[in-house]
CSV table of C-alpha atoms in Angstrom, one decimal:
chain,number,residue,atom,x,y,z
A,1,MET,CA,0.0,0.0,0.0
A,2,GLN,CA,1.6,3.3,-1.1
A,3,ASN,CA,1.5,6.5,1.0
A,4,THR,CA,-0.4,9.3,-0.6
A,5,PRO,CA,2.0,12.3,-1.1
A,6,VAL,CA,1.2,15.3,1.1
A,7,SER,CA,0.5,18.4,-1.0
A,8,SER,CA,2.3,21.6,0.0
A,9,LEU,CA,0.2,24.7,0.2
A,10,VAL,CA,3.1,27.1,0.1
A,11,GLY,CA,2.3,29.9,-2.3
A,12,GLU,CA,-1.5,29.5,-2.2
A,13,GLU,CA,-3.4,32.7,-1.6
A,14,TYR,CA,-6.6,33.3,0.4
A,15,GLU,CA,-8.6,36.5,0.8
A,16,VAL,CA,-9.4,36.6,4.5
A,17,GLU,CA,-10.8,38.8,7.3
A,18,VAL,CA,-8.1,39.2,10.0
A,19,GLY,CA,-9.1,38.3,13.5
A,20,PRO,CA,-7.4,38.8,16.9
A,21,VAL,CA,-3.7,39.0,17.6
A,22,ALA,CA,-1.9,35.9,18.7
A,23,HIS,CA,1.3,35.2,20.7
A,24,GLY,CA,4.2,35.3,18.3
A,25,GLY,CA,3.8,38.4,16.2
A,26,HIS,CA,0.9,37.4,13.9
A,27,CYS,CA,-2.9,37.5,13.8
A,28,ILE,CA,-5.4,34.7,13.4
A,29,ALA,CA,-7.6,34.4,10.3
A,30,ARG,CA,-9.7,31.6,8.7
A,31,THR,CA,-10.3,30.7,5.1
A,32,GLU,CA,-13.8,30.2,3.8
A,33,ALA,CA,-13.3,26.4,4.4
A,34,GLY,CA,-12.4,27.1,8.0
A,35,ARG,CA,-8.7,26.5,7.8
A,36,VAL,CA,-6.7,28.5,10.4
A,37,LEU,CA,-4.0,30.9,9.2
A,38,PHE,CA,-1.4,32.6,11.3
A,39,VAL,CA,-0.9,35.8,9.3
A,40,ARG,CA,2.1,38.1,9.7
A,41,HIS,CA,2.2,41.7,8.5
A,42,ALA,CA,-1.5,42.1,9.1
A,43,LEU,CA,-3.6,43.8,11.8
A,44,PRO,CA,-6.9,42.8,13.5
A,45,GLY,CA,-10.0,43.8,11.5
A,46,GLU,CA,-8.2,44.1,8.1
A,47,ARG,CA,-9.2,42.3,5.0
A,48,VAL,CA,-6.1,41.0,3.2
A,49,VAL,CA,-4.8,38.6,0.7
A,50,ALA,CA,-2.7,36.1,2.6
A,51,ARG,CA,0.0,34.0,0.9
A,52,VAL,CA,0.9,30.7,2.6
A,53,THR,CA,4.6,30.5,3.6
A,54,GLU,CA,4.4,27.2,5.6
A,55,GLY,CA,2.0,24.3,5.7
A,56,GLU,CA,0.5,21.3,3.9
A,57,GLU,CA,-2.9,19.9,3.3
A,58,THR,CA,-2.7,17.9,6.6
A,59,SER,CA,-1.4,20.8,8.7
A,60,ARG,CA,-3.4,21.9,11.7
A,61,PHE,CA,-2.7,25.5,10.7
A,62,LEU,CA,-0.9,27.4,8.0
A,63,ARG,CA,1.6,30.3,8.3
A,64,ALA,CA,1.1,33.1,5.9
A,65,ASP,CA,2.1,36.7,5.0
A,66,ALA,CA,-0.4,39.5,4.2
A,67,VAL,CA,0.8,40.4,0.7
A,68,THR,CA,-2.1,42.7,-0.3
A,69,ILE,CA,-4.0,44.9,2.1
A,70,LEU,CA,-7.6,45.3,0.8
A,71,ASP,CA,-9.1,47.1,3.8
A,72,PRO,CA,-6.4,48.6,6.1
A,73,SER,CA,-6.7,49.2,9.8
A,74,LYS,CA,-6.6,52.8,11.1
A,75,ASP,CA,-3.6,51.6,13.1
A,76,ARG,CA,-1.6,50.7,10.0
A,77,VAL,CA,1.4,52.8,8.9
A,78,GLU,CA,3.9,52.3,6.2
A,79,ALA,CA,6.8,50.4,7.6
A,80,PRO,CA,9.7,52.9,8.2
A,81,CYS,CA,12.3,50.2,7.5
A,82,PRO,CA,12.9,49.2,3.8
A,83,PHE,CA,13.8,45.7,5.0
A,84,ALA,CA,10.6,45.0,6.8
A,85,GLY,CA,7.7,43.2,5.1
A,86,PRO,CA,6.7,39.8,3.6
A,87,GLY,CA,9.7,37.7,2.8
A,88,LYS,CA,12.2,40.2,4.2
A,89,CYS,CA,14.0,40.6,7.5
A,90,GLY,CA,12.3,38.6,10.4
A,91,GLY,CA,13.6,40.8,13.2
A,92,CYS,CA,10.6,43.1,13.5
A,93,ASP,CA,7.0,42.0,13.7
A,94,TRP,CA,5.0,45.3,14.0
A,95,GLN,CA,6.8,47.9,11.8
A,96,HIS,CA,3.4,48.3,10.0
A,97,ALA,CA,1.6,49.3,13.2
A,98,LYS,CA,1.5,52.7,15.1
A,99,PRO,CA,3.6,52.5,18.3
A,100,GLY,CA,0.5,52.9,20.5
A,101,ALA,CA,-1.2,50.1,18.6
A,102,GLN,CA,1.9,47.9,19.0
A,103,ARG,CA,1.6,48.2,22.8
A,104,ARG,CA,-2.2,47.5,22.7
A,105,LEU,CA,-1.5,44.3,20.7
A,106,LYS,CA,1.1,43.2,23.3
A,107,GLY,CA,-1.4,43.9,26.1
A,108,GLU,CA,-4.0,41.8,24.3
A,109,VAL,CA,-1.6,38.9,24.1
A,110,ILE,CA,-0.7,39.2,27.8
A,111,ALA,CA,-4.4,39.3,28.7
A,112,GLU,CA,-5.2,36.3,26.5
A,113,GLN,CA,-2.3,34.2,27.9
A,114,LEU,CA,-3.1,35.1,31.5
A,115,LEU,CA,-6.8,34.1,31.1
A,116,ARG,CA,-6.1,30.9,29.0
A,117,LEU,CA,-3.2,29.5,31.0
A,118,ALA,CA,-3.6,31.0,34.5
A,119,GLY,CA,-7.3,31.7,34.6
A,120,LEU,CA,-6.7,35.3,35.6
A,121,THR,CA,-8.3,38.5,34.4
A,122,PRO,CA,-6.2,41.6,34.3
A,123,GLU,CA,-8.0,42.8,37.5
A,124,GLU,CA,-7.3,39.5,39.3
A,125,ALA,CA,-3.6,39.9,38.3
A,126,GLY,CA,-3.5,43.5,39.6
A,127,TRP,CA,-2.8,44.9,36.2
A,128,ASP,CA,-4.3,47.9,34.5
A,129,GLY,CA,-3.9,46.4,31.1
A,130,THR,CA,-1.3,48.9,29.8
A,131,VAL,CA,2.1,48.2,28.4
A,132,MET,CA,4.4,51.0,29.3
A,133,PRO,CA,6.9,52.4,26.8
A,134,ALA,CA,10.5,52.9,28.0
A,135,GLU,CA,11.6,56.4,28.8
A,136,GLY,CA,12.4,58.2,25.6
A,137,ASP,CA,10.7,55.8,23.3
A,138,LYS,CA,7.7,57.9,22.5
A,139,LEU,CA,8.7,59.4,19.2
A,140,PRO,CA,7.0,61.2,16.3
A,141,GLN,CA,5.4,59.0,13.7
A,142,GLY,CA,7.9,57.6,11.3
A,143,GLU,CA,10.8,57.7,13.8
A,144,VAL,CA,11.9,54.4,15.3
A,145,PRO,CA,13.5,53.9,18.8
A,146,GLN,CA,17.1,52.9,18.3
A,147,TRP,CA,17.2,50.5,21.2
A,148,ARG,CA,19.0,47.3,20.2
A,149,THR,CA,22.4,47.5,22.0
A,150,ARG,CA,23.2,44.0,20.8
A,151,VAL,CA,22.7,42.9,17.2
A,152,GLN,CA,23.7,39.5,15.8
A,153,PHE,CA,24.3,39.9,12.1
A,154,ALA,CA,24.2,36.8,9.9
A,155,ILE,CA,26.7,36.6,7.0
A,156,ASP,CA,25.6,35.4,3.6
A,157,ALA,CA,27.7,33.3,1.1
A,158,ASP,CA,29.3,36.4,-0.3
A,159,GLY,CA,30.4,37.8,3.0
A,160,HIS,CA,27.7,40.4,3.3
A,161,ALA,CA,26.1,41.2,6.7
A,162,GLY,CA,22.4,40.9,7.1
A,163,LEU,CA,19.6,39.6,9.3
A,164,ARG,CA,17.7,36.3,9.1
A,165,LYS,CA,14.4,36.1,7.4
A,166,HIS,CA,11.4,34.9,9.5
A,167,ARG,CA,11.7,31.2,10.5
A,168,SER,CA,14.5,30.8,8.0
A,169,HIS,CA,18.3,30.5,7.7
A,170,GLU,CA,18.2,32.8,4.6
A,171,VAL,CA,19.9,36.2,5.1
A,172,GLU,CA,18.3,39.5,4.2
A,173,VAL,CA,21.4,41.7,3.4
A,174,VAL,CA,20.9,45.2,5.0
A,175,ASP,CA,22.9,48.4,4.9
A,176,HIS,CA,21.4,49.6,8.2
A,177,CYS,CA,19.2,48.3,11.0
A,178,MET,CA,16.8,51.0,12.1
A,179,ILE,CA,16.3,49.6,15.6
A,180,ALA,CA,20.0,49.2,16.3
A,181,ALA,CA,21.4,51.5,19.0
A,182,PRO,CA,23.7,54.3,17.7
A,183,GLY,CA,26.7,52.6,19.3
A,184,VAL,CA,26.1,49.5,17.1
A,185,SER,CA,25.4,51.5,13.9
A,186,GLU,CA,28.6,53.5,14.3
A,187,LEU,CA,30.7,50.4,14.1
A,188,GLY,CA,29.8,50.0,10.4
A,189,ILE,CA,29.4,46.2,10.4
A,190,GLU,CA,27.2,46.3,7.3
A,191,LYS,CA,29.8,48.1,5.2
A,192,ARG,CA,32.5,45.4,5.7
A,193,ASP,CA,33.3,42.2,3.9
A,194,TRP,CA,33.0,39.2,6.4
A,195,GLU,CA,34.2,36.4,4.2
A,196,ASN,CA,34.7,33.1,6.2
A,197,MET,CA,32.4,34.4,9.0
A,198,ALA,CA,29.1,32.7,9.9
A,199,SER,CA,27.9,35.6,12.1
A,200,VAL,CA,29.1,38.8,13.7
A,201,GLU,CA,27.5,40.0,16.9
A,202,ALA,CA,27.9,43.7,17.7
A,203,ILE,CA,27.6,45.0,21.3
A,204,ALA,CA,27.4,48.6,22.3
A,205,ALA,CA,27.3,49.0,26.1
A,206,SER,CA,24.8,51.6,27.2
A,207,GLY,CA,26.5,52.1,30.6
A,208,SER,CA,29.9,53.0,29.1
A,209,GLY,CA,31.6,53.6,25.7
A,210,ASP,CA,32.6,50.0,25.5
A,211,ARG,CA,32.1,48.4,22.1
A,212,GLN,CA,32.6,44.7,21.2
A,213,VAL,CA,32.2,42.3,18.3
A,214,ILE,CA,32.0,38.6,18.6
A,215,LEU,CA,33.0,36.6,15.5
A,216,THR,CA,31.8,33.1,14.7
A,217,PRO,CA,33.8,31.7,11.8
A,218,LYS,CA,32.6,29.2,9.3
A,219,PRO,CA,34.2,25.8,9.9
A,220,GLY,CA,37.9,26.2,9.1
A,221,GLY,CA,37.4,29.9,8.5
A,222,ARG,CA,40.3,32.3,9.4
A,223,LEU,CA,39.6,35.4,11.4
A,224,PRO,CA,39.8,38.6,9.4
A,225,LEU,CA,41.7,41.7,10.5
A,226,VAL,CA,38.9,43.7,12.1
A,227,GLU,CA,39.1,47.4,11.2
A,228,LEU,CA,35.8,49.1,12.1
A,229,ASP,CA,34.8,52.7,12.3
A,230,LYS,CA,35.2,52.9,16.1
A,231,PRO,CA,37.6,51.3,18.6
A,232,VAL,CA,36.3,47.9,19.5
A,233,SER,CA,37.2,44.7,21.4
A,234,VAL,CA,37.2,41.5,19.4
A,235,LEU,CA,36.2,38.0,20.6
A,236,ARG,CA,35.7,34.8,18.7
A,237,VAL,CA,33.6,31.7,19.2
A,238,ASP,CA,35.6,28.5,19.1
A,239,GLU,CA,34.2,26.1,16.6
A,240,LYS,CA,35.2,23.1,18.7
A,241,ASP,CA,33.9,23.9,22.2
A,242,GLY,CA,31.6,26.8,21.5
A,243,GLY,CA,33.5,28.9,24.0
A,244,VAL,CA,34.1,32.6,23.6
A,245,HIS,CA,37.7,33.7,23.5
A,246,ARG,CA,39.3,37.2,23.6
A,247,VAL,CA,41.3,38.2,20.4
A,248,HIS,CA,42.1,41.7,21.5
A,249,GLY,CA,40.8,44.4,23.8
A,250,ARG,CA,38.7,43.7,26.9
A,251,ALA,CA,36.8,40.4,27.3
A,252,PHE,CA,33.9,42.3,28.8
A,253,VAL,CA,31.8,45.4,28.5
A,254,ARG,CA,30.7,47.7,31.4
A,255,GLU,CA,27.1,48.4,32.0
A,256,ARG,CA,25.3,50.6,34.6
A,257,ALA,CA,22.2,50.2,36.8
A,258,ASP,CA,21.2,51.2,40.3
A,259,ASP,CA,24.3,53.5,40.4
A,260,ARG,CA,26.6,50.5,40.1
A,261,THR,CA,28.8,49.3,37.3
A,262,TYR,CA,28.4,45.7,36.2
A,263,ARG,CA,31.0,43.8,34.2
A,264,VAL,CA,29.5,41.6,31.5
A,265,GLY,CA,32.0,39.2,29.9
A,266,ASN,CA,32.2,37.2,26.7
A,267,GLY,CA,28.9,38.4,25.3
A,268,GLY,CA,27.1,37.4,28.5
A,269,PHE,CA,23.5,38.3,29.2
A,270,TRP,CA,22.4,41.9,29.8
A,271,GLN,CA,19.1,43.5,28.9
A,272,VAL,CA,19.2,44.7,25.3
A,273,HIS,CA,17.2,47.9,25.6
A,274,PRO,CA,19.4,50.7,27.2
A,275,LYS,CA,16.7,51.5,29.7
A,276,ALA,CA,15.6,47.9,30.5
A,277,ALA,CA,18.0,47.0,33.3
A,278,GLN,CA,17.1,50.1,35.4
A,279,THR,CA,13.4,49.9,34.6
A,280,LEU,CA,13.1,46.2,35.6
A,281,MET,CA,15.4,46.7,38.7
A,282,LEU,CA,13.1,49.5,39.9
A,283,ALA,CA,9.9,47.5,39.2
A,284,VAL,CA,11.3,44.5,41.2
A,285,MET,CA,12.5,46.6,44.1
A,286,GLN,CA,9.2,48.6,44.3
A,287,GLY,CA,7.4,45.3,44.3
A,288,LEU,CA,9.5,43.4,46.9
A,289,THR,CA,10.2,46.4,49.2
A,290,PRO,CA,13.3,44.8,50.8
A,291,ARG,CA,13.8,45.4,54.5
A,292,LYS,CA,17.0,45.6,56.5
A,293,GLY,CA,18.1,42.2,57.6
A,294,GLU,CA,16.0,40.1,55.2
A,295,THR,CA,17.2,37.1,53.3
A,296,ALA,CA,16.7,36.7,49.5
A,297,LEU,CA,17.2,34.4,46.5
A,298,ASP,CA,18.1,35.7,43.1
A,299,LEU,CA,17.5,32.9,40.6
A,300,TYR,CA,18.9,32.8,37.1
A,301,CYS,CA,20.9,35.8,38.4
A,302,GLY,CA,23.1,36.5,35.4
A,303,VAL,CA,25.8,39.0,36.4
A,304,GLY,CA,24.0,40.0,39.6
A,305,LEU,CA,21.7,42.9,38.7
A,306,PHE,CA,18.9,42.0,41.1
A,307,ALA,CA,21.2,40.5,43.7
A,308,GLY,CA,23.2,43.7,43.9
A,309,ALA,CA,20.1,45.9,44.3
A,310,ILE,CA,18.6,43.6,47.0
A,311,ALA,CA,21.9,43.4,48.9
A,312,ASP,CA,22.1,47.2,48.9
A,313,ARG,CA,18.7,47.4,50.5
A,314,VAL,CA,18.8,44.5,53.1
A,315,GLY,CA,22.1,45.8,54.5
A,316,ASP,CA,24.9,44.0,56.4
A,317,GLN,CA,22.5,41.9,58.4
A,318,GLY,CA,20.7,40.6,55.4
A,319,ALA,CA,21.9,37.9,53.0
A,320,VAL,CA,21.4,37.1,49.3
A,321,LEU,CA,22.1,33.8,47.4
A,322,GLY,CA,22.3,34.0,43.6
A,323,ILE,CA,22.1,30.9,41.3
A,324,GLU,CA,23.3,31.1,37.7
A,325,SER,CA,24.2,28.3,35.2
A,326,GLY,CA,26.7,30.2,33.1
A,327,LYS,CA,30.3,29.9,34.3
A,328,ARG,CA,31.5,33.3,33.0
A,329,ALA,CA,28.3,35.0,34.3
A,330,VAL,CA,29.0,33.6,37.8
A,331,GLU,CA,32.6,34.9,37.7
A,332,ASP,CA,31.2,38.3,36.7
A,333,ALA,CA,28.6,38.3,39.4
A,334,ARG,CA,31.1,37.5,42.0
A,335,HIS,CA,33.3,40.3,40.8
A,336,ASN,CA,30.4,42.8,40.5
A,337,LEU,CA,29.2,42.0,44.0
A,338,ALA,CA,32.5,41.6,45.8
A,339,ALA,CA,31.7,44.6,48.0
A,340,PHE,CA,28.8,42.7,49.6
A,341,PRO,CA,30.2,40.0,51.9
A,342,ARG,CA,26.7,38.6,52.6
A,343,VAL,CA,26.1,37.8,48.9
A,344,ARG,CA,26.9,34.3,47.6
A,345,ILE,CA,26.7,33.2,44.0
A,346,GLU,CA,26.4,29.5,43.2
A,347,GLN,CA,26.9,28.0,39.7
A,348,GLY,CA,24.5,25.4,38.2
A,349,LYS,CA,21.0,24.9,37.1
A,350,VAL,CA,18.4,26.3,39.5
A,351,GLU,CA,16.5,23.0,39.7
A,352,SER,CA,19.7,21.2,40.7
A,353,VAL,CA,21.5,23.7,42.9
A,354,LEU,CA,18.5,25.0,44.9
A,355,PRO,CA,17.6,21.7,46.6
A,356,ARG,CA,21.3,21.2,47.6
A,357,THR,CA,21.6,24.5,49.4
A,358,GLY,CA,19.5,23.2,52.3
A,359,ILE,CA,17.5,26.5,52.4
A,360,THR,CA,14.1,25.9,54.0
A,361,GLU,CA,12.9,29.5,54.3
A,362,VAL,CA,13.6,32.9,52.8
A,363,ASP,CA,12.0,36.3,52.9
A,364,LEU,CA,12.2,37.4,49.3
A,365,ILE,CA,12.7,35.7,45.9
A,366,VAL,CA,13.4,37.2,42.5
A,367,LEU,CA,13.5,34.9,39.4
A,368,ASP,CA,14.2,35.9,35.8
A,369,PRO,CA,14.1,32.6,34.0
A,370,PRO,CA,14.8,31.9,30.3
A,371,ARG,CA,12.0,32.1,27.8
A,372,ALA,CA,10.7,28.6,28.7
A,373,GLY,CA,9.9,29.7,32.2
A,374,ALA,CA,10.9,28.1,35.6
A,375,GLY,CA,8.6,25.1,35.4
A,376,LYS,CA,6.4,23.2,37.8
A,377,GLN,CA,9.1,21.5,39.9
A,378,THR,CA,11.0,24.7,40.6
A,379,VAL,CA,7.9,26.8,41.2
A,380,HIS,CA,6.6,24.3,43.8
A,381,HIS,CA,9.9,24.2,45.5
A,382,LEU,CA,10.0,28.1,45.7
A,383,ALA,CA,6.4,28.2,47.0
A,384,GLY,CA,7.5,26.0,49.9
A,385,LEU,CA,10.1,28.5,51.2
A,386,GLY,CA,7.5,30.8,52.6
A,387,ALA,CA,8.7,34.1,51.0
A,388,ARG,CA,6.6,37.1,51.9
A,389,ARG,CA,7.0,38.3,48.3
A,390,ILE,CA,8.2,36.9,45.0
A,391,ALA,CA,9.2,38.9,41.9
A,392,TYR,CA,8.9,37.1,38.6
A,393,VAL,CA,10.5,38.8,35.6
A,394,ALA,CA,9.3,37.3,32.4
A,395,CYS,CA,10.1,37.9,28.7
A,396,ASP,CA,7.4,35.4,27.6
A,397,PRO,CA,3.8,35.9,28.7
A,398,ALA,CA,2.9,32.3,28.0
A,399,ALA,CA,5.6,30.9,30.3
A,400,LEU,CA,4.7,33.5,32.9
A,401,ALA,CA,1.1,32.5,32.9
A,402,ARG,CA,1.9,28.8,33.2
A,403,ASP,CA,4.2,29.4,36.1
A,404,LEU,CA,1.6,31.7,37.8
A,405,ALA,CA,-0.8,28.8,37.6
A,406,TYR,CA,1.7,26.6,39.3
A,407,PHE,CA,2.3,29.2,42.1
A,408,ALA,CA,-1.5,29.4,42.6
A,409,GLU,CA,-1.6,25.6,43.2
A,410,ARG,CA,0.8,26.2,46.1
A,411,GLY,CA,-0.9,29.2,47.7
A,412,TYR,CA,0.6,32.2,46.0
A,413,LYS,CA,-1.5,34.9,44.3
A,414,VAL,CA,-0.4,37.8,42.0
A,415,ARG,CA,-0.4,41.1,43.9
A,416,THR,CA,0.5,43.3,40.9
A,417,LEU,CA,1.7,42.9,37.3
A,418,ARG,CA,3.4,45.5,35.2
A,419,ALA,CA,4.3,45.2,31.5
A,420,PHE,CA,7.0,47.1,29.7
A,421,ASP,CA,7.6,47.6,25.9
A,422,LEU,CA,11.3,47.0,26.0
A,423,PHE,CA,11.4,45.5,22.5
A,424,PRO,CA,9.7,48.1,20.2
A,425,MET,CA,8.7,46.9,16.7
A,426,THR,CA,8.8,43.2,17.8
A,427,HIS,CA,6.2,41.0,19.5
A,428,HIS,CA,8.4,40.6,22.6
A,429,VAL,CA,7.3,42.2,25.9
A,430,GLU,CA,8.7,42.2,29.4
A,431,CYS,CA,6.5,41.6,32.5
A,432,VAL,CA,7.2,41.9,36.3
A,433,ALA,CA,4.7,40.0,38.5
A,434,ILE,CA,4.8,40.4,42.2
A,435,LEU,CA,3.3,37.4,44.2
A,436,GLU,CA,2.5,37.0,47.8
A,437,PRO,CA,1.0,34.1,49.9
A,438,VAL,CA,-2.8,33.9,50.1
A,439,LYS,CA,-3.8,35.1,53.5
């Protein structure tokens, strides 16, 4: 018996009415036959011609691009960036929407995820439904916030720098990224030939004048002599062990938050928006209200941003334990927080290290997990430590909602939730939820 070949629907076009926004930078639509489309470059309420980019006859849903706008939304604008649009750069999701509309769409996604995955209305989550722009990001129409202090450029077969197309390894060659921070743009990465390189990451620290590029060679590729438009440190990714090694200049950049300088080495994690670290740190401290002498956990602590802020506020009689999996980040955190003798940083995965610490109670907890969230096991462990307040920093509203449901199972409710638009033009959004035990 022969298998019937599955027919691809890529390239098929459907005229559709666009429905609500969905998590991931697209909207939902249905064909006349009832087939679900996830449509990019559209807005709710529009009538568009959607061209399928992914999917087959047997697929549960199809992915598509809006290639013709028949009835535009009042929130639609012409994308300021020439590289944004169907089949082009995949870095931005909402260039075609007014900034205020982008924030409303993100708010609708957060609300939908909270209700579907945690059973919470905005009121029950202590959230007013708004997504706040970062300071300085409210600009006249047509101007774009230049916020990306870290940009990873992909290199095409001819050595030209560009950015990946959506859900693709294909490279859209660009001569400028509009959302790149001025410190990245001034390096002139896009003007150079990067033969033998697979990618070039550019970092422009917002807390100092430090500039850095991290080169990932193609297998067997030799490093070029890097001559850019501004002084810059150079690092390379080793093709054998994946480690990052210094070529010349500093192996770290210096960032600032809470009136403290943080060393971030080897391309380690730091918030990409120049205002993000300070914004999130203040939201966490305002939510936790640390008191002198309290004990705290900072989980997935990176280079110690929240641990440092808490240590400053709990004083010499307090204590903070940070847990971080990255070896270089742990070294940086210990360096950054050396002035606080009552801060300890442990290396390893949270789910492995936390049970080994023997900690049975703590006053405060802050966690800033990766996009997948903390997960049921870790959440249940944390809920058993009796913290009077927990701050959950989340870059993914779906993961946040799932983990809030796990906290609810163990007696913690959301006191307040705040949302920040720290990734303008994209679908990403940052949330800070403050939890406390149910009385």
